Tab-separated table of C-alpha atoms in Angstrom:
chain	number	residue	atom	x	y	z
L	1365	MET	CA	3.603	-77.362	162.692
L	1366	PHE	CA	0.344	-78.355	164.319
L	1367	LYS	CA	2.170	-80.661	166.750
L	1368	GLU	CA	4.662	-77.944	167.651
L	1369	CYS	CA	1.830	-75.523	168.487
L	1370	CYS	CA	-0.067	-78.086	170.516
L	1371	ALA	CA	2.832	-79.401	172.570
L	1372	PRO	CA	2.969	-76.460	175.024
L	1373	ILE	CA	-0.799	-76.601	175.461
L	1374	ASP	CA	-0.668	-80.319	176.225
L	1375	THR	CA	2.084	-79.695	178.743
L	1376	LEU	CA	-0.007	-76.980	180.390
L	1377	HIS	CA	-3.060	-79.250	180.542
L	1378	LEU	CA	-0.942	-81.976	182.108
L	1379	ALA	CA	0.399	-79.572	184.699
L	1380	ILE	CA	-3.118	-78.411	185.559
L	1381	TYR	CA	-4.315	-81.990	185.759
L	1382	ASN	CA	-1.457	-82.962	188.074
L	1383	PHE	CA	-2.103	-79.920	190.282
L	1384	LYS	CA	-5.796	-80.733	190.592
L	1385	ARG	CA	-5.013	-84.368	191.304
L	1386	SER	CA	-2.525	-83.368	194.006
L	1387	TRP	CA	-4.973	-80.864	195.467
L	1388	MET	CA	-7.789	-83.415	195.588
L	1389	SER	CA	-5.534	-85.941	197.296
L	1390	ASN	CA	-4.751	-83.394	200.024
L	1391	LEU	CA	-8.419	-82.756	200.814
L	1392	ILE	CA	-9.430	-83.596	204.366
L	1393	SER	CA	-12.972	-84.440	205.344
L	1394	VAL	CA	-15.307	-82.148	207.270
L	1395	ASP	CA	-15.334	-84.598	210.168
L	1396	ASP	CA	-11.535	-84.843	210.212
L	1397	ALA	CA	-11.144	-81.053	210.180
L	1398	LEU	CA	-13.614	-80.671	213.049
L	1399	ALA	CA	-11.945	-83.418	215.072
L	1400	ARG	CA	-8.534	-81.785	214.636
L	1401	ILE	CA	-9.889	-78.431	215.805
L	1402	LEU	CA	-11.780	-79.785	218.815
L	1403	ALA	CA	-8.748	-81.798	219.914
L	1404	HIS	CA	-7.078	-78.464	220.731
L	1405	ILE	CA	-10.087	-76.840	222.426
L	1406	GLU	CA	-10.808	-77.102	226.163
L	1407	PRO	CA	-13.698	-75.747	228.267
L	1408	LEU	CA	-12.976	-72.375	229.835
L	1409	GLU	CA	-12.717	-71.833	233.562
L	1410	ALA	CA	-15.642	-70.957	235.805
L	1411	GLU	CA	-16.855	-67.560	236.884
L	1412	ARG	CA	-19.526	-66.618	239.399
L	1413	VAL	CA	-22.227	-64.477	237.833
L	1414	PRO	CA	-25.612	-62.975	238.775
L	1415	LEU	CA	-28.411	-65.450	238.170
L	1416	LEU	CA	-29.857	-63.843	235.037
L	1417	ASP	CA	-26.397	-63.580	233.466
L	1418	ALA	CA	-26.225	-67.375	233.637
L	1419	LEU	CA	-29.019	-67.816	231.074
L	1420	ASP	CA	-27.965	-70.185	228.238
L	1421	ARG	CA	-24.656	-70.891	229.947
L	1422	VAL	CA	-23.337	-74.110	231.481
L	1423	LEU	CA	-22.999	-74.853	235.200
L	1424	THR	CA	-19.565	-75.820	236.485
L	1425	GLU	CA	-20.710	-77.306	239.787
L	1426	ASP	CA	-23.693	-79.126	241.268
L	1427	VAL	CA	-26.515	-77.112	242.813
L	1428	ILE	CA	-27.562	-78.796	246.073
L	1429	ALA	CA	-30.763	-77.949	247.918
L	1430	ASP	CA	-30.187	-76.627	251.450
L	1431	SER	CA	-33.929	-76.624	252.192
L	1432	ASN	CA	-37.145	-78.319	251.165
L	1433	ILE	CA	-39.314	-77.079	248.299
L	1434	PRO	CA	-41.988	-76.346	249.315
L	1435	PRO	CA	-40.628	-75.575	252.783
L	1436	PHE	CA	-43.910	-76.483	254.541
L	1437	ASP	CA	-47.172	-78.324	253.881
L	1438	ASN	CA	-49.478	-75.944	252.035
L	1439	SER	CA	-52.770	-75.817	250.196
L	1440	ALA	CA	-52.777	-76.515	246.456
L	1441	MET	CA	-56.247	-74.987	246.068
L	1442	ASP	CA	-58.514	-72.257	247.353
L	1443	GLY	CA	-60.915	-74.089	249.652
L	1444	TYR	CA	-61.351	-75.409	253.190
L	1445	ALA	CA	-58.769	-77.279	255.252
L	1446	VAL	CA	-60.581	-80.213	256.845
L	1447	VAL	CA	-60.229	-83.613	258.441
L	1448	ALA	CA	-60.801	-85.949	255.483
L	1449	ALA	CA	-62.661	-88.504	257.607
L	1450	ASP	CA	-65.427	-85.906	258.177
L	1451	THR	CA	-66.368	-86.011	254.455
L	1452	GLN	CA	-67.030	-89.738	254.078
L	1453	SER	CA	-70.855	-89.368	254.135
L	1454	PRO	CA	-71.629	-86.159	252.223
L	1455	PRO	CA	-73.265	-83.761	252.405
L	1456	VAL	CA	-71.817	-82.664	255.723
L	1457	THR	CA	-71.913	-79.312	257.492
L	1458	LEU	CA	-68.679	-78.168	259.153
L	1459	ARG	CA	-68.091	-75.315	261.547
L	1460	VAL	CA	-65.739	-72.645	260.106
L	1461	ILE	CA	-63.258	-71.560	262.789
L	1462	GLY	CA	-60.980	-69.230	260.838
L	1463	GLU	CA	-59.274	-68.214	257.605
L	1464	ILE	CA	-55.643	-68.472	256.427
L	1465	ALA	CA	-54.256	-66.412	253.544
L	1466	ALA	CA	-51.054	-67.130	251.600
L	1467	GLY	CA	-48.121	-65.779	253.559
L	1468	ALA	CA	-49.914	-65.992	256.900
L	1469	THR	CA	-49.002	-68.197	259.864
L	1470	CYS	CA	-51.362	-70.564	261.606
L	1471	SER	CA	-49.546	-71.802	264.711
L	1472	ASP	CA	-52.383	-70.732	267.008
L	1473	ILE	CA	-55.190	-72.592	265.274
L	1474	CYS	CA	-56.062	-76.278	265.004
L	1475	VAL	CA	-58.669	-78.160	262.980
L	1476	THR	CA	-60.560	-80.848	264.811
L	1477	SER	CA	-63.305	-83.216	263.693
L	1478	GLY	CA	-66.390	-81.243	262.679
L	1479	SER	CA	-64.498	-78.019	261.961
L	1480	ALA	CA	-62.844	-76.413	258.926
L	1481	ILE	CA	-60.651	-73.455	258.101
L	1482	ARG	CA	-61.070	-71.340	254.955
L	1483	ILE	CA	-57.695	-71.439	253.179
L	1484	MET	CA	-56.067	-69.852	250.108
L	1485	THR	CA	-53.657	-71.464	247.631
L	1486	GLY	CA	-50.133	-71.548	249.060
L	1487	ALA	CA	-51.213	-70.927	252.645
L	1488	PRO	CA	-49.696	-73.241	255.276
L	1489	MET	CA	-51.822	-76.181	256.349
L	1490	PRO	CA	-53.143	-75.753	259.883
L	1491	ALA	CA	-52.522	-78.389	262.530
L	1492	GLY	CA	-55.076	-81.190	262.530
L	1493	ALA	CA	-56.170	-80.763	258.886
L	1494	ASP	CA	-55.084	-83.456	256.430
L	1495	ALA	CA	-56.876	-82.397	253.225
L	1496	VAL	CA	-58.370	-79.428	251.391
L	1497	VAL	CA	-61.798	-79.452	249.803
L	1498	ARG	CA	-62.137	-77.002	246.908
L	1499	PHE	CA	-64.595	-74.095	247.074
L	1500	GLU	CA	-66.365	-75.585	244.017
L	1501	GLN	CA	-67.241	-78.675	246.087
L	1502	THR	CA	-68.824	-76.694	248.916
L	1503	SER	CA	-71.788	-74.406	249.510
L	1504	GLU	CA	-69.486	-71.468	248.782
L	1505	SER	CA	-69.749	-72.342	245.084
L	1506	ASP	CA	-73.464	-71.485	244.906
L	1507	HIS	CA	-73.644	-68.336	246.991
L	1508	VAL	CA	-74.056	-66.257	243.796
L	1509	GLY	CA	-77.807	-65.811	243.299
L	1510	ALA	CA	-79.990	-64.474	240.480
L	1511	HIS	CA	-79.853	-60.966	241.965
L	1512	GLY	CA	-76.132	-60.825	242.516
L	1513	ARG	CA	-73.760	-62.085	245.120
L	1514	ALA	CA	-75.594	-63.508	248.141
L	1515	PRO	CA	-74.149	-63.113	251.635
L	1516	LEU	CA	-71.501	-65.773	252.340
L	1517	ARG	CA	-71.972	-67.755	255.524
L	1518	ARG	CA	-68.893	-67.308	257.687
L	1519	ASP	CA	-69.688	-69.676	260.558
L	1520	SER	CA	-70.331	-72.918	258.624
L	1521	VAL	CA	-69.866	-74.583	255.233
L	1522	ASP	CA	-71.568	-77.530	253.524
L	1523	VAL	CA	-69.263	-80.088	251.873
L	1524	PHE	CA	-70.795	-82.046	248.975
L	1525	THR	CA	-68.032	-84.558	248.129
L	1526	THR	CA	-65.861	-87.217	249.711
L	1527	ILE	CA	-62.125	-86.489	249.809
L	1528	CYS	CA	-59.119	-88.457	251.006
L	1529	ALA	CA	-56.266	-87.517	253.276
L	1530	GLY	CA	-53.647	-85.600	251.269
L	1531	ASP	CA	-56.041	-84.328	248.616
L	1532	ASN	CA	-55.102	-80.850	247.388
L	1533	VAL	CA	-52.157	-80.637	249.786
L	1534	ARG	CA	-48.556	-79.947	248.708
L	1535	ARG	CA	-46.268	-81.661	251.201
L	1536	ALA	CA	-42.988	-80.150	252.418
L	1537	GLY	CA	-40.167	-81.381	250.170
L	1538	GLU	CA	-42.625	-82.735	247.606
L	1539	ASP	CA	-40.732	-80.980	244.796
L	1540	VAL	CA	-37.197	-80.928	246.220
L	1541	SER	CA	-35.924	-82.480	249.416
L	1542	CYS	CA	-33.140	-80.882	251.438
L	1543	GLY	CA	-29.725	-82.268	250.433
L	1544	ALA	CA	-30.774	-83.375	246.952
L	1545	VAL	CA	-28.629	-82.553	243.910
L	1546	VAL	CA	-31.081	-80.455	241.936
L	1547	LEU	CA	-28.845	-79.430	239.030
L	1548	HIS	CA	-25.667	-81.196	237.962
L	1549	ALA	CA	-22.476	-79.628	236.678
L	1550	GLY	CA	-22.774	-79.440	232.905
L	1551	ALA	CA	-26.458	-78.478	232.984
L	1552	LEU	CA	-27.578	-75.788	230.554
L	1553	MET	CA	-29.154	-72.854	232.360
L	1554	ARG	CA	-32.538	-72.425	230.715
L	1555	PRO	CA	-35.304	-70.248	232.223
L	1556	GLN	CA	-36.549	-73.237	234.248
L	1557	GLU	CA	-33.087	-73.804	235.759
L	1558	ILE	CA	-32.925	-70.099	236.562
L	1559	GLY	CA	-36.257	-70.441	238.360
L	1560	MET	CA	-35.088	-73.475	240.319
L	1561	CYS	CA	-31.989	-71.637	241.514
L	1562	ALA	CA	-34.172	-68.720	242.564
L	1563	ALA	CA	-36.429	-71.116	244.481
L	1564	LEU	CA	-33.364	-72.381	246.338
L	1565	GLY	CA	-32.185	-68.870	247.181
L	1566	HIS	CA	-29.220	-68.743	244.795
L	1567	SER	CA	-28.795	-65.231	243.376
L	1568	ARG	CA	-25.417	-66.130	241.827
L	1569	VAL	CA	-24.127	-69.339	240.251
L	1570	ASN	CA	-20.861	-70.694	238.820
L	1571	VAL	CA	-20.820	-71.133	235.037
L	1572	HIS	CA	-18.191	-71.449	232.322
L	1573	ARG	CA	-16.807	-68.129	231.187
L	1574	LYS	CA	-17.974	-66.797	227.822
L	1575	PRO	CA	-15.359	-67.227	225.054
L	1576	ARG	CA	-13.683	-63.995	223.969
L	1577	VAL	CA	-13.333	-64.087	220.189
L	1578	ALA	CA	-11.114	-61.698	218.231
L	1579	ILE	CA	-12.366	-61.163	214.656
L	1580	LEU	CA	-10.148	-59.852	211.862
L	1581	ALA	CA	-11.220	-59.274	208.267
L	1582	THR	CA	-8.449	-58.957	205.698
L	1583	GLY	CA	-8.102	-57.360	202.273
L	1584	ASP	CA	-7.369	-54.061	200.531
L	1585	GLU	CA	-10.749	-54.290	198.814
L	1586	LEU	CA	-12.728	-53.912	202.056
L	1587	VAL	CA	-14.322	-50.720	203.357
L	1588	GLY	CA	-16.344	-50.087	206.502
L	1589	VAL	CA	-20.123	-50.276	206.439
L	1590	ASP	CA	-20.459	-46.487	206.751
L	1591	GLU	CA	-17.941	-45.718	204.004
L	1592	PRO	CA	-18.811	-45.084	200.344
L	1593	ILE	CA	-17.917	-47.853	197.932
L	1594	GLY	CA	-15.297	-46.829	195.406
L	1595	ALA	CA	-14.105	-48.666	192.335
L	1596	GLY	CA	-13.105	-52.239	193.148
L	1597	LYS	CA	-14.255	-51.989	196.768
L	1598	ILE	CA	-16.755	-54.020	198.806
L	1599	ARG	CA	-18.104	-53.536	202.303
L	1600	ASN	CA	-16.723	-55.485	205.244
L	1601	VAL	CA	-19.581	-57.973	205.540
L	1602	ASN	CA	-17.711	-60.826	207.208
L	1603	GLU	CA	-16.802	-58.918	210.363
L	1604	TRP	CA	-20.491	-58.250	211.051
L	1605	THR	CA	-21.868	-61.677	210.199
L	1606	ILE	CA	-19.114	-63.460	212.121
L	1607	ALA	CA	-19.556	-61.173	215.137
L	1608	ALA	CA	-23.304	-61.853	215.084
L	1609	LEU	CA	-22.678	-65.604	214.949
L	1610	VAL	CA	-20.269	-65.346	217.876
L	1611	LEU	CA	-22.959	-63.546	219.886
L	1612	ARG	CA	-25.614	-66.088	218.869
L	1613	TYR	CA	-23.522	-68.972	220.172
L	1614	GLY	CA	-22.598	-67.411	223.482
L	1615	GLY	CA	-19.288	-65.696	222.764
L	1616	LEU	CA	-18.055	-62.134	223.186
L	1617	PRO	CA	-16.934	-60.695	219.817
L	1618	LEU	CA	-13.855	-58.478	219.805
L	1619	CYS	CA	-13.916	-56.743	216.431
L	1620	LEU	CA	-10.507	-55.676	215.125
L	1621	GLY	CA	-11.641	-54.055	211.897
L	1622	ILE	CA	-9.787	-54.541	208.618
L	1623	ALA	CA	-6.202	-55.669	208.076
L	1624	ARG	CA	-4.730	-54.343	204.839
L	1625	ASP	CA	-2.638	-56.451	202.499
L	1626	THR	CA	0.741	-55.551	203.919
L	1627	ILE	CA	2.842	-57.653	206.241
L	1628	GLU	CA	3.306	-54.750	208.657
L	1629	HIS	CA	-0.393	-53.891	208.953
L	1630	LEU	CA	-1.489	-57.487	209.276
L	1631	LYS	CA	1.062	-58.167	212.012
L	1632	THR	CA	-0.055	-55.019	213.842
L	1633	LYS	CA	-3.687	-56.124	213.724
L	1634	VAL	CA	-2.812	-59.598	214.977
L	1635	GLU	CA	-0.886	-58.047	217.879
L	1636	GLU	CA	-3.876	-55.798	218.667
L	1637	GLY	CA	-6.068	-58.856	218.799
L	1638	LEU	CA	-3.712	-60.778	221.081
L	1639	ALA	CA	-3.540	-57.790	223.428
L	1640	LEU	CA	-7.284	-58.219	224.055
L	1641	ARG	CA	-6.612	-61.661	225.608
L	1642	PRO	CA	-8.923	-63.640	223.313
L	1643	ASP	CA	-9.722	-67.297	223.793
L	1644	LEU	CA	-10.073	-67.728	220.025
L	1645	MET	CA	-9.054	-65.670	216.998
L	1646	LEU	CA	-10.892	-65.714	213.672
L	1647	THR	CA	-9.687	-64.321	210.365
L	1648	SER	CA	-11.502	-64.192	207.041
L	1649	ALA	CA	-9.899	-64.451	203.589
L	1650	GLY	CA	-6.325	-64.992	202.518
L	1651	VAL	CA	-5.902	-68.680	203.341
L	1652	SER	CA	-6.509	-70.242	199.910
L	1653	VAL	CA	-3.961	-72.741	198.665
L	1654	GLY	CA	-1.987	-71.227	195.804
L	1655	ASP	CA	-3.322	-67.670	196.083
L	1656	PHE	CA	-1.234	-64.519	196.353
L	1657	ASP	CA	-2.551	-63.367	199.714
L	1658	ILE	CA	-0.066	-62.716	202.490
L	1659	VAL	CA	-2.371	-63.773	205.341
L	1660	LYS	CA	-1.235	-67.377	205.415
L	1661	ASP	CA	2.414	-66.308	205.257
L	1662	VAL	CA	2.039	-63.938	208.204
L	1663	LEU	CA	0.048	-66.470	210.236
L	1664	ALA	CA	2.639	-69.143	209.542
L	1665	SER	CA	5.454	-66.828	210.620
L	1666	GLU	CA	3.668	-65.710	213.793
L	1667	GLY	CA	2.470	-69.096	215.034
L	1668	ARG	CA	2.004	-72.793	214.389
L	1669	MET	CA	-0.484	-73.059	211.539
L	1670	GLU	CA	-1.881	-75.706	209.245
L	1671	PHE	CA	-3.556	-74.810	205.972
L	1672	TRP	CA	-6.191	-77.215	204.752
L	1673	SER	CA	-8.327	-77.895	201.733
L	1674	VAL	CA	-11.485	-79.257	203.284
L	1675	ALA	CA	-13.887	-81.410	201.288
L	1676	ILE	CA	-16.736	-78.970	201.874
L	1677	LYS	CA	-18.795	-76.734	199.631
L	1678	PRO	CA	-18.846	-73.812	200.046
L	1679	GLY	CA	-15.702	-73.047	202.033
L	1680	LYS	CA	-12.841	-75.307	200.894
L	1681	PRO	CA	-9.837	-73.221	202.120
L	1682	MET	CA	-9.271	-73.136	205.867
L	1683	ALA	CA	-6.478	-72.545	208.335
L	1684	PHE	CA	-6.096	-73.730	211.893
L	1685	GLY	CA	-3.360	-73.383	214.459
L	1686	HIS	CA	-2.161	-71.231	217.329
L	1687	ILE	CA	-0.793	-67.710	217.623
L	1688	ASN	CA	0.875	-67.174	221.001
L	1689	ALA	CA	-1.053	-70.215	222.316
L	1690	VAL	CA	-4.376	-68.720	221.156
L	1691	PRO	CA	-6.316	-71.024	218.786
L	1692	LEU	CA	-6.889	-69.401	215.397
L	1693	ILE	CA	-9.299	-70.457	212.666
L	1694	GLY	CA	-8.872	-68.903	209.242
L	1695	LEU	CA	-12.190	-68.753	207.401
L	1696	PRO	CA	-12.787	-68.251	203.670
L	1697	GLY	CA	-13.360	-64.748	202.362
L	1698	ASN	CA	-16.666	-65.185	200.559
L	1699	PRO	CA	-19.490	-64.262	202.968
L	1700	VAL	CA	-21.575	-67.413	202.508
L	1701	ALA	CA	-18.524	-69.681	202.669
L	1702	ALA	CA	-17.420	-67.918	205.854
L	1703	MET	CA	-20.842	-68.408	207.461
L	1704	VAL	CA	-21.174	-72.063	206.456
L	1705	SER	CA	-17.630	-72.787	207.682
L	1706	PHE	CA	-18.411	-70.991	210.935
L	1707	GLU	CA	-21.460	-73.188	211.527
L	1708	GLN	CA	-19.516	-76.391	210.916
L	1709	PHE	CA	-16.219	-75.598	212.667
L	1710	VAL	CA	-16.306	-72.452	214.824
L	1711	ARG	CA	-19.697	-73.062	216.422
L	1712	PRO	CA	-18.644	-76.452	217.890
L	1713	ALA	CA	-15.393	-74.916	219.159
L	1714	LEU	CA	-17.260	-72.078	220.879
L	1715	LEU	CA	-19.759	-74.450	222.450
L	1716	LYS	CA	-16.984	-76.712	223.763
L	1717	MET	CA	-15.179	-73.697	225.220
L	1718	ALA	CA	-18.410	-72.664	226.943
L	1719	GLY	CA	-18.779	-76.083	228.559
L	1720	HIS	CA	-21.461	-77.569	226.314
L	1721	ARG	CA	-21.296	-81.321	225.859
L	1722	ASN	CA	-23.403	-81.506	222.731
L	1723	TRP	CA	-22.451	-79.279	219.832
L	1724	ARG	CA	-24.188	-81.140	217.023
L	1725	LYS	CA	-26.348	-78.840	214.912
L	1726	PRO	CA	-30.079	-79.741	215.078
L	1727	THR	CA	-31.245	-81.549	211.943
L	1728	VAL	CA	-34.469	-82.832	210.420
L	1729	THR	CA	-35.136	-85.310	207.644
L	1730	ALA	CA	-36.942	-83.649	204.756
L	1731	ILE	CA	-38.154	-84.534	201.273
L	1732	ALA	CA	-36.359	-82.734	198.436
L	1733	ASP	CA	-38.685	-80.695	196.238
L	1734	GLU	CA	-36.058	-80.157	193.553
L	1735	ALA	CA	-33.053	-81.910	192.044
L	1736	ILE	CA	-29.558	-80.861	193.176
L	1737	GLU	CA	-26.253	-81.536	191.428
L	1738	ASN	CA	-23.103	-81.940	193.533
L	1739	SER	CA	-19.361	-81.863	192.908
L	1740	GLY	CA	-18.567	-84.761	195.228
L	1741	ARG	CA	-17.577	-82.722	198.279
L	1742	ARG	CA	-19.955	-82.483	201.228
L	1743	ASN	CA	-22.252	-79.723	200.122
L	1744	TYR	CA	-24.212	-77.474	202.475
L	1745	VAL	CA	-26.961	-76.118	200.249
L	1746	ARG	CA	-28.804	-73.031	201.461
L	1747	ALA	CA	-32.409	-74.095	201.731
L	1748	VAL	CA	-35.926	-73.304	202.898
L	1749	VAL	CA	-37.593	-75.934	205.084
L	1750	ARG	CA	-41.325	-76.035	205.681
L	1751	ARG	CA	-43.730	-78.463	207.266
L	1752	CYS	CA	-46.441	-79.814	204.979
L	1753	ALA	CA	-48.981	-82.570	205.734
L	1754	GLY	CA	-47.012	-83.804	208.720
L	1755	GLU	CA	-43.597	-83.960	207.025
L	1756	TYR	CA	-40.751	-81.600	206.223
L	1757	ARG	CA	-40.211	-80.430	202.649
L	1758	VAL	CA	-37.103	-78.597	201.462
L	1759	ARG	CA	-36.050	-76.557	198.449
L	1760	THR	CA	-33.055	-74.385	197.667
L	1761	SER	CA	-33.230	-70.728	198.683
L	1762	GLY	CA	-31.815	-69.402	195.417
L	1763	GLU	CA	-28.533	-69.116	193.562
L	1764	GLN	CA	-25.849	-71.059	195.422
L	1765	GLY	CA	-22.749	-69.023	194.630
L	1766	SER	CA	-20.535	-68.567	197.703
L	1767	GLY	CA	-20.855	-64.798	197.446
L	1768	VAL	CA	-24.658	-64.735	197.135
L	1769	LEU	CA	-25.624	-63.550	200.596
L	1770	THR	CA	-29.325	-63.291	199.726
L	1771	SER	CA	-29.442	-67.094	199.581
L	1772	MET	CA	-28.517	-67.112	203.290
L	1773	VAL	CA	-31.036	-64.393	204.068
L	1774	ARG	CA	-33.828	-66.501	202.574
L	1775	ALA	CA	-32.604	-69.757	204.106
L	1776	ASN	CA	-33.621	-71.337	207.392
L	1777	GLY	CA	-31.586	-74.494	206.867
L	1778	LEU	CA	-28.608	-76.115	205.165
L	1779	LEU	CA	-29.429	-79.187	203.097
L	1780	ILE	CA	-26.541	-81.641	203.432
L	1781	VAL	CA	-25.427	-83.488	200.327
L	1782	PRO	CA	-22.962	-86.155	201.601
L	1783	GLU	CA	-19.515	-86.763	200.182
L	1784	GLY	CA	-19.522	-88.852	197.049
L	1785	ILE	CA	-23.157	-88.086	196.206
L	1786	SER	CA	-23.368	-86.352	192.836
L	1787	HIS	CA	-27.126	-86.011	192.524
L	1788	ILE	CA	-30.154	-85.480	194.752
L	1789	HIS	CA	-33.406	-86.437	193.050
L	1790	VAL	CA	-36.832	-84.942	193.625
L	1791	GLY	CA	-38.475	-86.957	196.397
L	1792	ASP	CA	-35.215	-88.083	198.013
L	1793	HIS	CA	-35.027	-87.962	201.807
L	1794	VAL	CA	-32.246	-85.613	202.876
L	1795	GLU	CA	-30.776	-84.336	206.122
L	1796	VAL	CA	-31.131	-80.606	206.765
L	1797	GLN	CA	-29.322	-78.601	209.420
L	1798	ILE	CA	-31.693	-76.076	210.957
L	1799	LEU	CA	-30.242	-72.572	211.095
L	1800	ASP	CA	-33.224	-71.318	213.071
L	1801	TRP	CA	-36.720	-72.506	213.945
L	1802	MET	CA	-38.452	-69.248	213.031
L	1803	PHE	CA	-40.540	-70.621	210.212
L	1804	GLU	CA	-44.114	-71.817	209.915
L	1805	MET	CA	-44.489	-75.453	210.924
């Protein structure tokens, strides 16, 4: 009797064991999943945009100087333009023959031995002068007396130091020479690159177009952020977090709202997204292996899709393929899993589309302040990184459940536990992806 009762249970256990074994054997690595995605992603075409709109975007062509920077020899200091040879036996008194302000011209004046011209920073060097002596090294520096500002002599100046030809002079082309390639295609347009283009007279530049990303959340349980939560309902968190991540990494989010769990509604939402001409489509939820969701069935019927179990925690289920030639990445439904998967897979795809050549997430090596257990998959543990006594320390940011969004709110990094590592000990050196640098160093 006992054996008869146990036989079905043993059969069930065997079936579960075989399913888990089959599932584990079909796991693909994080690196393999990323490589498969990036193999189908190409940089987007160029567009010409106003200079400020190019910030944090990638150039598609070289920027070549069509003039010198600076365009003429000019003074690097407020002082006196002189003939350097006149200062070899200081002190020396020179005759002041004029004054040149920044923005002025000086074609009608020439410095000769024994004379000097009062000059301001950025003003063009007058003919004959080969150096500038700073005000602080002349009698102008001590014309402030005990009873206030003493009258400044205008017809002569005493020089108290020896200077050499070229001192305090910025030569034409010293920074950039005409014809030089100043910025190469592929350069990231930071504020300093923006400034360089402005210096060269470029008010518009050619950069890769921003990726247009359609975002679709799925599930009957979802309600909008402004709607009341009824029984069994949750708010549509993923659409907002994913849209914010798209914006952070240079894309243009196209929010499609919520697709309900019917074939007709899901297909309609996918068609709405395609009508917006996206460069990438993202869905959340409904791509788990063995679940009852219809998302994977609709995606498979509408395009060429692969459904993966990725050796990552959190965020094992994932889909990738094309719908009407548009790349589509199906993210997990749990908010934290969706965000972690975005960072590892969608972020690199967006950066490649936008022309970036390096899409590796910044990391630091830190010392673990607490022990961490791991299942064997590559685990991205939400963590808090801080700098202490010249080194980074890291601890978890709280409960690590894939639906615990507060652990992401507290986190500024993701502690990486590599595949095959089951335990991190206190004091171990670990790699941590930095989510943002807005923490005390």
